[in-house]
Coordinates of N, CA and C in Angstrom, one line a residue:
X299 N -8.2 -102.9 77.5 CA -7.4 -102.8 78.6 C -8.0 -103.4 79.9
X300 N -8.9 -102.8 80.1 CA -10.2 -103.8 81.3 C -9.9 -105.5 80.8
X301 N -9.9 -105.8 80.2 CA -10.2 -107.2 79.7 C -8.6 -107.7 80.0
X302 N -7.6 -107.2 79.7 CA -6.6 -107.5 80.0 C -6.3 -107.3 82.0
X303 N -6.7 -106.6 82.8 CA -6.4 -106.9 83.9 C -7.7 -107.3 84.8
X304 N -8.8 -108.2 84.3 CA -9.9 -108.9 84.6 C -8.8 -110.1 84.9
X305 N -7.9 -110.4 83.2 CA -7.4 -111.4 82.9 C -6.2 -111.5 84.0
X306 N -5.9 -110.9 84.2 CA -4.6 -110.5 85.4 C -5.0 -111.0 86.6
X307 N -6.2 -110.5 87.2 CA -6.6 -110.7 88.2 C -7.0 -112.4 88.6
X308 N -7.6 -112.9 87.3 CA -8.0 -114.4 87.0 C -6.4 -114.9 87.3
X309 N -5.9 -114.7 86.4 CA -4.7 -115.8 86.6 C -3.9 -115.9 88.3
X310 N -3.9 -114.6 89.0 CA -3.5 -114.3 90.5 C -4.2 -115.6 91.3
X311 N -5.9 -115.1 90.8 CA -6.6 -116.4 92.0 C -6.3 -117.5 91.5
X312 N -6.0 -117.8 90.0 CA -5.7 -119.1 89.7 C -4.6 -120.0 90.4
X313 N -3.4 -118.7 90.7 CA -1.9 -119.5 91.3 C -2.4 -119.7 92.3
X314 N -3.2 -118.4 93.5 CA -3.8 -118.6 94.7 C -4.3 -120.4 95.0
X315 N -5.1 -120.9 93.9 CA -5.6 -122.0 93.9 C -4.9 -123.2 93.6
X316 N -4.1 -123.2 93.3 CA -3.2 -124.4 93.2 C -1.8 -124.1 93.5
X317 N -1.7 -123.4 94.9 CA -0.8 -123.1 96.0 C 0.5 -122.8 95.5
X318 N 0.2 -121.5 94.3 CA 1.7 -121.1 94.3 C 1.6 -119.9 94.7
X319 N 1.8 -119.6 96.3 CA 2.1 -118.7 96.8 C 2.6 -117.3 96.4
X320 N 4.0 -117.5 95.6 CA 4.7 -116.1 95.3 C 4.3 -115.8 94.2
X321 N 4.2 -116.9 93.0 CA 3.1 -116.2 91.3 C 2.0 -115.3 92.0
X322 N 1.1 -116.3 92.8 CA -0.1 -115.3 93.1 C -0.2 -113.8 93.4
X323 N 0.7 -113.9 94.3 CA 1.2 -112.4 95.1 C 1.8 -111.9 94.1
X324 N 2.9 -111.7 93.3 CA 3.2 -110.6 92.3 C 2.8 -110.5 91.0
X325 N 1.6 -111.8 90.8 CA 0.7 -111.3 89.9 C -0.3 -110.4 90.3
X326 N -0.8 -110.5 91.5 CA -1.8 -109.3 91.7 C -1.4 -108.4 92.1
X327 N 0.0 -108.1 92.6 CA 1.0 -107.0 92.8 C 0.8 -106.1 91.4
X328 N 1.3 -107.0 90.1 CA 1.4 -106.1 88.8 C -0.1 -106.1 88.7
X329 N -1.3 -106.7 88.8 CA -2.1 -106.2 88.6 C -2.5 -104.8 88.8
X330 N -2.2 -105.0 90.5 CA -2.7 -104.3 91.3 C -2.5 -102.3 90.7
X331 N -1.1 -102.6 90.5 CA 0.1 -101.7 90.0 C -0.5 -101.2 88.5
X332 N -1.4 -102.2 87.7 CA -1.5 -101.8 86.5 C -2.7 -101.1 86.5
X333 N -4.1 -101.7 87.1 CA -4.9 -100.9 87.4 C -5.0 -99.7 88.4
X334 N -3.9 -99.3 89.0 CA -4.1 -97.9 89.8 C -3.3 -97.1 88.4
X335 N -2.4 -97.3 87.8 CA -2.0 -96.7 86.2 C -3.2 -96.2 85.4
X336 N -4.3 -97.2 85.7 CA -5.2 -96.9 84.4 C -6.4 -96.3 85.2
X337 N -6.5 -96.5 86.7 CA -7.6 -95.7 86.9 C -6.9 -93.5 87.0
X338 N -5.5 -93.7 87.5 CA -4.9 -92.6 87.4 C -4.9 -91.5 85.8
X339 N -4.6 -92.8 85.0 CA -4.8 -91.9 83.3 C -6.0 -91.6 83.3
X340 N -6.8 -92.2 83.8 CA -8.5 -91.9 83.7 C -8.8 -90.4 84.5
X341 N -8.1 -90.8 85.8 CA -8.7 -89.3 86.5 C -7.7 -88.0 86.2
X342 N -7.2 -88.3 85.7 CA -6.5 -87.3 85.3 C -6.5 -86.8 83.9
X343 N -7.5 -87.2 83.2 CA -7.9 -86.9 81.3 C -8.8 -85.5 81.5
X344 N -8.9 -85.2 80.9 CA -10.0 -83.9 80.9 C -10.9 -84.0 79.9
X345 N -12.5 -83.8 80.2 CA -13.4 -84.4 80.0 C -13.9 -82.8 78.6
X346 N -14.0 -82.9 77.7 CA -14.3 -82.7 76.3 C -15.6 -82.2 75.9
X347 N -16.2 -81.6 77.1 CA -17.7 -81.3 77.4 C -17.8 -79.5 76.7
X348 N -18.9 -79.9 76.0 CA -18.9 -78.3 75.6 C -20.1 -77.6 76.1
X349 N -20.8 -76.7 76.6 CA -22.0 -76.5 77.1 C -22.4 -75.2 75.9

């Protein structure tokens, strides 16, 4: 999943870089969107620790 919104993020600066304004912006919009999803499932998992 990391590897997939690395990849997300690449392709944003890519449009950034050969001036497609609106791709850029709502590709790192869903990025943006995808990774606060997956840092949210993360902080919200309960950790499996036995002492």
């Amino acid at each position: 999943m990391m590897t997939l919104l690395f990849a997300l993020f690449l392709v944003a600066m890519l449009f950034a870089v050969y001036n497609k304004r609106s791709l850029a912006i709502y590709s790192f919009a869903l990025s943006l969107v995808i990774s606060i999803y997956w840092f949210s499932h993360h902080a919200n998992d309960t950790l499996a620790i036995l002492l």
